[in-house]
Tab-separated table of C-alpha atoms and ligand atoms in Angstrom:
chain	number	residue	atom	x	y	z
A	428	MET	CA	125.653	115.158	122.602
A	429	THR	CA	122.075	114.065	122.596
A	430	LYS	CA	119.777	117.013	122.672
A	431	PRO	CA	117.807	116.816	125.783
A	432	ASN	CA	113.966	115.845	125.065
A	433	SER	CA	111.278	116.921	127.349
A	434	ARG	CA	108.998	114.425	125.882
A	435	PRO	CA	109.201	110.840	125.397
A	436	ARG	CA	109.820	109.685	121.738
A	437	SER	CA	107.064	107.377	120.148
A	438	LEU	CA	108.190	105.622	116.494
A	439	SER	CA	106.483	102.955	114.466
A	440	GLY	CA	106.757	101.689	110.947
A	441	ILE	CA	104.394	100.038	108.426
A	442	LYS	CA	105.241	98.314	104.964
A	443	PRO	CA	103.907	99.586	101.995
A	444	THR	CA	102.872	95.906	100.899
A	445	GLY	CA	99.224	96.636	100.040
A	446	GLN	CA	96.237	98.926	101.450
A	447	PRO	CA	96.284	99.240	105.105
A	448	HIS	CA	93.784	97.201	106.738
A	449	TRP	CA	91.442	97.273	109.945
A	450	GLY	CA	94.355	95.312	111.699
A	451	ASN	CA	97.137	97.929	110.995
A	452	TYR	CA	94.584	100.766	111.897
A	453	PHE	CA	93.396	99.472	115.087
A	454	GLY	CA	96.733	97.691	116.294
A	455	MET	CA	99.211	100.631	114.928
A	456	ILE	CA	97.899	103.447	113.382
A	457	ARG	CA	95.221	104.919	116.103
A	458	PRO	CA	97.441	104.156	119.054
A	459	ALA	CA	100.454	105.672	117.046
A	460	LEU	CA	98.367	108.861	116.444
A	461	GLN	CA	97.050	108.869	119.878
A	462	LEU	CA	100.782	108.849	121.279
A	463	ALA	CA	101.187	111.949	119.094
A	464	THR	CA	99.411	114.172	121.650
A	465	ASP	CA	101.984	113.761	124.230
A	466	HIS	CA	105.143	112.226	122.664
A	467	ASP	CA	107.775	113.273	120.027
A	468	ALA	CA	106.029	111.149	117.396
A	469	MET	CA	107.872	109.775	114.250
A	470	TYR	CA	106.367	107.383	111.840
A	471	PHE	CA	107.639	105.883	108.600
A	472	ILE	CA	106.840	103.588	105.522
A	473	ALA	CA	109.182	100.766	105.877
A	474	ASP	CA	109.936	100.326	102.069
A	475	LEU	CA	113.285	98.699	102.644
A	476	HIS	CA	111.586	96.001	104.975
A	477	ALA	CA	108.931	95.662	101.822
A	478	LEU	CA	111.570	94.733	99.566
A	479	THR	CA	112.322	91.298	101.300
A	480	SER	CA	109.260	90.475	99.631
A	481	VAL	CA	108.049	92.840	96.917
A	482	ARG	CA	108.948	92.203	93.478
A	483	ASP	CA	107.186	95.216	91.789
A	484	GLY	CA	108.588	98.556	91.755
A	485	ALA	CA	105.523	100.382	90.631
A	486	ALA	CA	103.286	98.582	93.397
A	487	MET	CA	106.183	99.655	95.942
A	488	ARG	CA	105.719	103.363	94.819
A	489	ARG	CA	101.965	103.097	94.731
A	490	ASP	CA	101.543	101.463	98.029
A	491	THR	CA	104.015	103.878	99.764
A	492	HIS	CA	101.584	106.628	98.736
A	493	ASP	CA	98.651	104.758	99.788
A	494	VAL	CA	99.973	104.273	103.255
A	495	ALA	CA	101.030	107.858	103.643
A	496	ALA	CA	97.658	109.240	102.351
A	497	THR	CA	96.094	106.743	104.992
A	498	MET	CA	98.180	107.835	107.868
A	499	LEU	CA	97.292	111.678	106.885
A	500	ALA	CA	93.561	110.902	106.561
A	501	CYS	CA	93.613	109.317	109.752
A	502	GLY	CA	94.695	112.210	111.467
A	503	LEU	CA	98.500	112.482	111.329
A	504	ASP	CA	99.717	116.254	111.273
A	505	PRO	CA	102.988	116.605	109.411
A	506	ALA	CA	103.745	119.823	111.222
A	507	GLN	CA	103.806	117.901	114.172
A	508	THR	CA	104.436	114.166	113.575
A	509	ILE	CA	107.336	113.159	111.302
A	510	LEU	CA	106.225	111.117	108.403
A	511	TRP	CA	108.876	109.712	106.121
A	512	ARG	CA	109.959	107.030	104.007
A	513	GLN	CA	112.413	104.578	105.514
A	514	SER	CA	114.983	104.446	102.604
A	515	ASP	CA	115.035	108.459	102.688
A	516	VAL	CA	117.451	108.255	105.833
A	517	PRO	CA	120.337	106.246	104.862
A	518	GLU	CA	121.788	106.248	108.205
A	519	VAL	CA	119.612	103.344	108.913
A	520	LEU	CA	121.762	100.890	106.717
A	521	GLU	CA	125.060	102.312	108.331
A	522	LEU	CA	123.507	101.132	111.802
A	523	THR	CA	122.046	98.022	110.430
A	524	TRP	CA	125.701	96.841	109.501
A	525	ILE	CA	127.083	97.947	113.008
A	526	LEU	CA	124.212	96.060	114.684
A	527	SER	CA	124.794	93.032	112.382
A	528	CYS	CA	128.245	92.696	113.311
A	529	ALA	CA	126.924	92.334	117.075
A	530	THR	CA	124.248	89.938	116.358
A	531	SER	CA	124.452	86.306	116.418
A	532	LEU	CA	122.771	83.967	113.755
A	533	GLY	CA	121.214	82.074	116.492
A	534	LEU	CA	119.202	85.216	117.668
A	535	LEU	CA	117.992	85.638	113.987
A	536	GLU	CA	117.225	81.911	113.631
A	537	ARG	CA	114.657	82.310	116.348
A	538	ALA	CA	112.693	85.199	114.810
A	539	HIS	CA	109.098	84.455	113.841
A	540	SER	CA	109.523	85.926	110.526
A	541	VAL	CA	112.505	83.330	109.603
A	542	LYS	CA	110.392	80.403	111.080
A	543	ASP	CA	107.340	81.361	109.057
A	544	ALA	CA	109.325	81.875	105.933
A	545	ARG	CA	110.665	78.273	106.641
A	546	ALA	CA	107.087	76.851	107.364
A	547	LYS	CA	105.453	78.308	104.404
A	548	ASN	CA	108.340	77.660	102.212
A	549	VAL	CA	108.602	81.226	100.991
A	550	GLU	CA	111.859	82.604	99.590
A	551	LEU	CA	114.460	82.931	102.699
A	552	ASN	CA	116.578	85.662	101.246
A	553	HIS	CA	119.229	87.312	103.461
A	554	GLY	CA	116.960	90.368	103.864
A	555	VAL	CA	114.357	88.067	105.657
A	556	TYR	CA	117.329	87.196	108.205
A	557	SER	CA	118.436	90.762	108.250
A	558	TYR	CA	114.749	91.757	109.081
A	559	PRO	CA	114.858	92.179	112.620
A	560	VAL	CA	118.397	93.937	112.375
A	561	LEU	CA	117.214	96.533	110.034
A	562	MET	CA	114.025	97.014	112.260
A	563	ALA	CA	116.475	97.454	115.314
A	564	ALA	CA	118.140	99.880	113.435
A	565	ASP	CA	115.139	101.828	112.546
A	566	ILE	CA	114.331	102.011	116.350
A	567	LEU	CA	117.785	102.651	117.974
A	568	LEU	CA	118.458	105.386	115.118
A	569	TYR	CA	116.474	107.656	116.863
A	570	ASP	CA	116.557	107.131	120.761
A	571	THR	CA	113.181	105.718	120.840
A	572	ASP	CA	111.317	105.188	123.985
A	573	VAL	CA	108.184	103.527	122.800
A	574	VAL	CA	107.075	101.756	119.943
A	575	PRO	CA	103.176	101.175	119.138
A	576	VAL	CA	102.742	98.118	117.452
A	577	GLY	CA	100.474	94.802	117.278
A	578	ARG	CA	101.294	91.647	119.168
A	579	ASP	CA	103.173	90.048	116.136
A	580	GLN	CA	105.775	92.576	116.346
A	581	LYS	CA	106.513	92.236	120.214
A	582	GLN	CA	109.461	89.587	119.489
A	583	HIS	CA	111.042	92.030	117.022
A	584	LEU	CA	111.176	94.576	119.847
A	585	GLU	CA	112.609	92.356	122.249
A	586	MET	CA	115.462	91.617	119.739
A	587	ALA	CA	115.883	95.204	119.296
A	588	ARG	CA	116.494	95.423	122.964
A	589	ASP	CA	118.964	92.624	122.914
A	590	MET	CA	120.791	94.227	119.912
A	591	ALA	CA	121.024	97.557	122.051
A	592	THR	CA	122.583	95.736	124.917
A	593	PHE	CA	125.089	93.757	122.900
A	594	VAL	CA	126.320	96.991	121.639
A	595	ASN	CA	126.262	98.776	124.760
A	596	VAL	CA	128.309	95.958	126.317
A	597	ALA	CA	130.668	95.666	123.287
A	598	TRP	CA	131.402	99.309	123.025
A	599	PHE	CA	129.782	101.535	125.518
A	600	GLY	CA	131.359	99.644	128.826
A	601	HIS	CA	128.223	98.621	129.988
A	602	PRO	CA	128.743	95.358	132.189
A	603	ALA	CA	128.591	92.116	130.521
A	604	GLY	CA	126.418	89.213	131.750
A	605	GLY	CA	124.527	90.884	134.422
A	606	THR	CA	120.822	91.551	133.938
A	607	VAL	CA	119.654	94.778	132.759
A	608	ASP	CA	118.183	97.072	135.292
A	609	ASP	CA	115.009	98.292	133.289
A	610	ALA	CA	114.213	100.650	135.762
A	611	ALA	CA	117.683	102.373	135.388
A	612	PRO	CA	117.845	105.970	133.457
A	613	TRP	CA	119.486	105.901	130.318
A	614	ASP	CA	122.979	107.349	130.452
A	615	GLY	CA	122.366	109.584	127.018
A	616	LYS	CA	125.599	108.110	125.614
A	617	SER	CA	124.703	104.266	124.734
A	618	LEU	CA	121.926	103.009	122.988
A	619	LYS	CA	118.415	103.833	124.323
A	620	ARG	CA	116.330	100.415	124.829
A	621	PRO	CA	113.070	100.945	123.639
A	622	ARG	CA	109.833	99.344	124.788
A	623	ALA	CA	106.872	97.961	122.922
A	624	LEU	CA	103.340	99.464	123.397
A	625	VAL	CA	100.746	96.655	122.670
A	626	ARG	CA	97.302	97.526	123.140
A	627	ASP	CA	95.514	94.205	124.646
A	628	GLU	CA	92.083	94.892	123.154
A	629	VAL	CA	93.389	95.434	119.586
A	630	ALA	CA	96.620	93.367	119.860
A	631	VAL	CA	95.471	90.738	117.461
A	632	VAL	CA	92.408	92.003	115.096
A	633	PRO	CA	90.953	88.877	113.435
A	634	GLY	CA	90.596	88.500	109.705
A	635	VAL	CA	87.461	87.476	107.879
A	636	ASP	CA	88.460	83.862	108.448
A	637	GLY	CA	89.125	84.301	112.249
A	638	GLN	CA	93.047	84.194	111.832
A	639	LYS	CA	95.137	87.321	112.767
A	640	MET	CA	94.059	89.831	109.690
A	641	SER	CA	97.072	90.145	107.624
A	642	LYS	CA	97.875	91.351	104.069
A	643	SER	CA	99.674	88.206	103.179
A	644	TYR	CA	96.722	85.945	104.584
A	645	GLY	CA	94.328	87.651	101.990
A	646	ASN	CA	91.927	87.597	104.813
A	647	TYR	CA	91.633	91.409	105.515
A	648	ILE	CA	89.282	94.277	105.196
A	649	ALA	CA	91.063	97.488	103.817
A	650	VAL	CA	90.588	100.535	105.867
A	651	PHE	CA	89.068	102.444	102.742
A	652	ALA	CA	87.195	99.967	101.271
A	653	ASP	CA	83.789	101.172	100.374
A	654	GLY	CA	80.408	100.313	98.502
A	655	LYS	CA	80.100	96.793	97.120
A	656	ALA	CA	83.526	95.805	97.874
A	657	LEU	CA	83.378	96.696	101.566
A	658	LYS	CA	79.856	94.793	101.997
A	659	GLN	CA	81.194	91.812	100.085
A	660	ARG	CA	84.269	91.695	102.568
A	661	VAL	CA	81.938	92.020	105.675
A	662	MET	CA	79.588	89.459	104.286
A	663	ALA	CA	82.494	86.809	103.764
A	664	ILE	CA	83.368	86.962	107.560
A	665	GLN	CA	82.976	83.224	108.643
A	666	THR	CA	80.555	82.227	111.259
A	667	ASP	CA	79.240	79.175	112.642
A	668	SER	CA	75.824	77.495	111.659
A	669	THR	CA	73.873	78.243	114.505
A	670	PRO	CA	70.077	78.618	113.197
A	671	LEU	CA	68.653	82.146	113.321
A	672	ALA	CA	66.263	81.285	116.100
A	673	GLU	CA	68.874	80.283	118.360
A	674	PRO	CA	71.016	82.295	121.060
A	675	LYS	CA	74.586	82.857	120.083
A	676	ASN	CA	77.779	83.351	121.541
A	677	PRO	CA	79.317	86.518	120.944
A	678	ASP	CA	82.578	85.379	122.489
A	679	THR	CA	83.438	83.135	119.961
A	680	CYS	CA	82.008	85.125	116.877
A	681	ASN	CA	84.346	86.934	114.465
A	682	VAL	CA	81.763	89.208	113.535
A	683	PHE	CA	81.351	90.302	117.241
A	684	ALA	CA	85.163	90.534	117.679
A	685	MET	CA	85.199	93.003	114.941
A	686	TYR	CA	82.069	94.862	115.976
A	687	LYS	CA	83.955	95.268	119.511
A	688	LEU	CA	86.520	97.576	117.534
A	689	PHE	CA	83.908	100.214	116.406
A	690	ALA	CA	81.024	99.933	119.058
A	691	SER	CA	80.542	102.124	122.693
A	692	ALA	CA	80.016	100.184	125.660
A	693	ASP	CA	76.339	100.881	125.112
A	694	GLU	CA	76.206	99.353	121.602
A	695	LEU	CA	78.178	96.426	122.847
A	696	ALA	CA	75.961	95.823	125.566
A	697	GLN	CA	73.105	95.945	123.092
A	698	MET	CA	74.704	93.669	120.540
A	699	ARG	CA	75.368	91.079	123.386
A	700	ALA	CA	71.730	91.086	124.319
A	701	ASN	CA	70.838	90.732	120.668
A	702	TYR	CA	73.079	87.480	120.363
A	703	ALA	CA	71.756	85.970	123.648
A	704	GLY	CA	68.059	86.707	122.750
A	705	GLY	CA	68.056	84.559	119.562
A	706	ASN	CA	66.292	85.452	116.513
A	707	TYR	CA	69.056	87.515	115.708
A	708	GLY	CA	71.222	86.207	112.812
A	709	TYR	CA	74.858	86.529	111.745
A	710	GLY	CA	73.631	88.510	108.758
A	711	HIS	CA	71.775	91.282	111.059
A	712	ALA	CA	75.269	91.485	113.064
A	713	LYS	CA	77.201	91.871	109.731
A	714	LEU	CA	75.003	94.731	108.567
A	715	ALA	CA	75.361	96.386	112.100
A	716	LEU	CA	79.255	95.914	111.576
A	717	LEU	CA	78.986	97.215	108.122
A	718	ALA	CA	77.040	100.437	109.314
A	719	ALA	CA	79.647	100.842	112.309
A	720	ALA	CA	82.747	100.675	109.960
A	721	GLU	CA	81.279	102.979	107.476
A	722	ALA	CA	80.412	105.595	110.275
A	723	HIS	CA	83.960	105.335	111.311
A	724	PHE	CA	85.927	105.407	108.230
A	725	GLY	CA	83.561	106.940	105.925
A	726	PRO	CA	84.148	110.662	106.887
A	727	LEU	CA	87.955	109.920	106.340
A	728	ARG	CA	87.641	108.551	102.965
A	729	ASP	CA	87.650	111.825	101.289
A	730	ARG	CA	90.499	113.003	102.941
A	731	TYR	CA	92.227	110.067	101.976
A	732	ARG	CA	91.182	110.237	98.156
A	733	ALA	CA	92.322	113.926	98.282
A	734	HIS	CA	96.008	112.940	99.487
A	735	LEU	CA	96.125	110.622	96.763
A	736	ASP	CA	95.086	112.894	94.096
A	737	LYS	CA	98.293	115.079	95.219
A	738	PRO	CA	101.281	112.891	94.729
A	739	ASP	CA	103.755	115.917	94.514
A	740	ASP	CA	102.474	117.052	97.849
A	741	LEU	CA	102.587	113.669	99.240
A	742	GLU	CA	106.245	113.646	98.437
A	743	ASP	CA	106.796	117.282	99.637
A	744	ILE	CA	105.516	115.745	103.078
A	745	LEU	CA	107.803	112.665	103.130
A	746	ARG	CA	110.885	114.546	102.065
A	747	ASP	CA	110.634	117.067	104.709
A	748	GLY	CA	109.944	114.104	107.154
A	749	ALA	CA	113.053	112.596	105.982
A	750	ARG	CA	115.063	115.763	106.519
A	751	ARG	CA	113.784	116.166	110.124
A	752	ALA	CA	114.339	112.444	110.907
A	753	ARG	CA	118.093	112.565	109.512
A	754	ALA	CA	118.624	115.578	111.844
A	755	ILE	CA	117.636	113.213	114.778
A	756	ALA	CA	119.586	110.229	113.270
A	757	ALA	CA	122.834	111.878	112.402
A	758	PRO	CA	124.223	112.374	115.863
A	759	VAL	CA	123.226	108.949	116.974
A	760	VAL	CA	124.841	107.305	114.200
A	761	GLU	CA	127.884	109.400	114.655
A	762	ARG	CA	127.960	108.562	118.740
A	763	VAL	CA	127.752	104.950	117.668
A	764	ARG	CA	130.493	105.315	114.846
A	765	THR	CA	133.001	106.895	117.279
A	766	ALA	CA	132.455	104.344	119.715
A	767	VAL	CA	133.056	101.303	117.408
A	768	GLY	CA	136.207	103.097	116.154
A	769	LEU	CA	134.900	104.369	112.527
A	770	PRO	CA	135.837	108.104	111.697
A	771	ARG	CA	133.283	110.831	111.981
A	772	GLN	CA	131.494	111.845	108.900
A	773	PRO	CA	131.951	115.657	108.557
A	774	HIS	CA	129.411	116.107	105.806
A	775	ARG	CA	126.614	115.066	108.074
B	1353	LIG	P1	100.690	92.776	107.825
B	1353	LIG	O1	100.682	92.126	108.708
B	1353	LIG	O2	99.390	92.987	107.249
B	1353	LIG	O3	101.696	92.623	106.718
B	1353	LIG	P2	102.358	94.975	108.818
B	1353	LIG	O4	103.406	93.882	108.955
B	1353	LIG	O5	102.749	96.086	107.758
B	1353	LIG	O6	100.951	94.269	108.345
B	1353	LIG	O7	101.987	95.503	110.005
B	1353	LIG	C1	101.941	96.909	110.419
B	1353	LIG	C2	101.515	97.096	111.911
B	1353	LIG	O8	100.441	96.785	112.089
B	1353	LIG	C3	102.398	96.342	112.713
B	1353	LIG	O9	102.670	97.250	113.996
B	1353	LIG	C4	101.356	95.168	113.153
B	1353	LIG	O10	101.883	94.822	114.318
B	1353	LIG	C5	100.104	95.941	113.077
B	1353	LIG	N1	99.023	94.727	112.565
B	1353	LIG	C6	99.128	94.144	111.516
B	1353	LIG	N2	98.211	93.001	111.667
B	1353	LIG	C7	97.505	93.224	112.859
B	1353	LIG	C8	96.367	92.742	113.326
B	1353	LIG	N3	95.641	91.626	112.609
B	1353	LIG	N4	96.166	92.915	114.490
B	1353	LIG	C9	96.699	93.795	115.403
B	1353	LIG	N5	97.838	94.581	114.667
B	1353	LIG	C10	98.127	94.415	113.675
B	1354	LIG	N1	108.102	94.839	110.875
B	1354	LIG	C1	107.216	95.939	111.178
B	1354	LIG	C2	105.816	95.163	110.629
B	1354	LIG	O1	106.023	94.282	110.074
B	1354	LIG	C3	107.125	97.086	110.313
B	1354	LIG	C4	108.630	97.771	111.035
B	1354	LIG	C5	109.573	98.092	110.393
B	1354	LIG	C6	108.460	98.562	112.191
B	1354	LIG	N2	110.401	98.809	111.144
B	1354	LIG	C7	109.829	98.963	112.336
B	1354	LIG	C8	107.451	98.811	113.317
B	1354	LIG	C9	110.070	99.852	113.633
B	1354	LIG	C10	108.197	99.387	114.418
B	1354	LIG	C11	109.551	99.934	114.668
B	1354	LIG	O2	104.778	95.493	110.825
């Protein structure tokens, strides 16, 4: 039976596919850490998802530590919040198979990740197809309530809810065909249907070219970039060619959109006035953005480096997290195994 849980559970994942960037931080890391104050918070490094595209084992290991060090530097307290590496909880693959057997190819064909891979002509391996199934397993394995993510992940969350419904209808006796009553309390026996938490103001952080900031578009600014490298990235943000003397429109400007992430209401009002007043160039705005970013991330950078310098301690944190995550996953996977007619696993 599921242990009664007084606080709702928040869970999310981030792939070790490069250094975390501003989009990851504002879209996922910061909201996730804020939830940790009044949720049972669990966050993991999605190395199995990264495997759909990463072909370099050393990079995978390095980036896993990079993401862990970033989360810790940004304030994750491993005594409170569970931080683990996805592949250290093998139960997730068991649940993935069971969900796979209840998921139609039609649903998977509609996933943005599959459509993107087709559009960009990148390798469309079986893992890319299974990506939303593995992601649903990540979430459903822990009876998750809320999943803080950027807007790009919303469709995956809807698919996870659909998969939970299929399983609940197929094996837990839920009525077929009817619409699911979202307000109805969970019965404590079936798969819990999670909901996405997408903060509107940071749902899509733009990159230096104005498209969604992403590791795969090469348009990102890393959370812990510093010195020359950081300045170069900020100076590379694309702007229009309005002359220095003329007023500028903040609402169509990438620099302003990024400045918004860091600024207080007063600072933002001042920046709007600077744009409207003319004689304020994009170069000035970029320097203000650089200073704001440095004030925000600078103090965390030493902590990040200190964590990266102690890989054994990072491993201890991740292994301890996996042990705690497995203890939550085991009864859930047993519950599902029993429902579908697979034997219990007494070693768990
Ligand atoms: P990437 O798209 O750079 O490969 P991930 O897929 O690992 O990053 O994303 C990890 C988390 O960060 C997800 O919750 C995702 O929605 C969020 N995220 C990524 N990029 C952005 C962005 N530009 N704006 C808002 N959230 C983002
Ligand atoms: N697919 C997510 C991304 O690309 C990462 C992820 C994997 C995830 N499993 C998850 C996010 C479970 C939330 C919940 O960003």
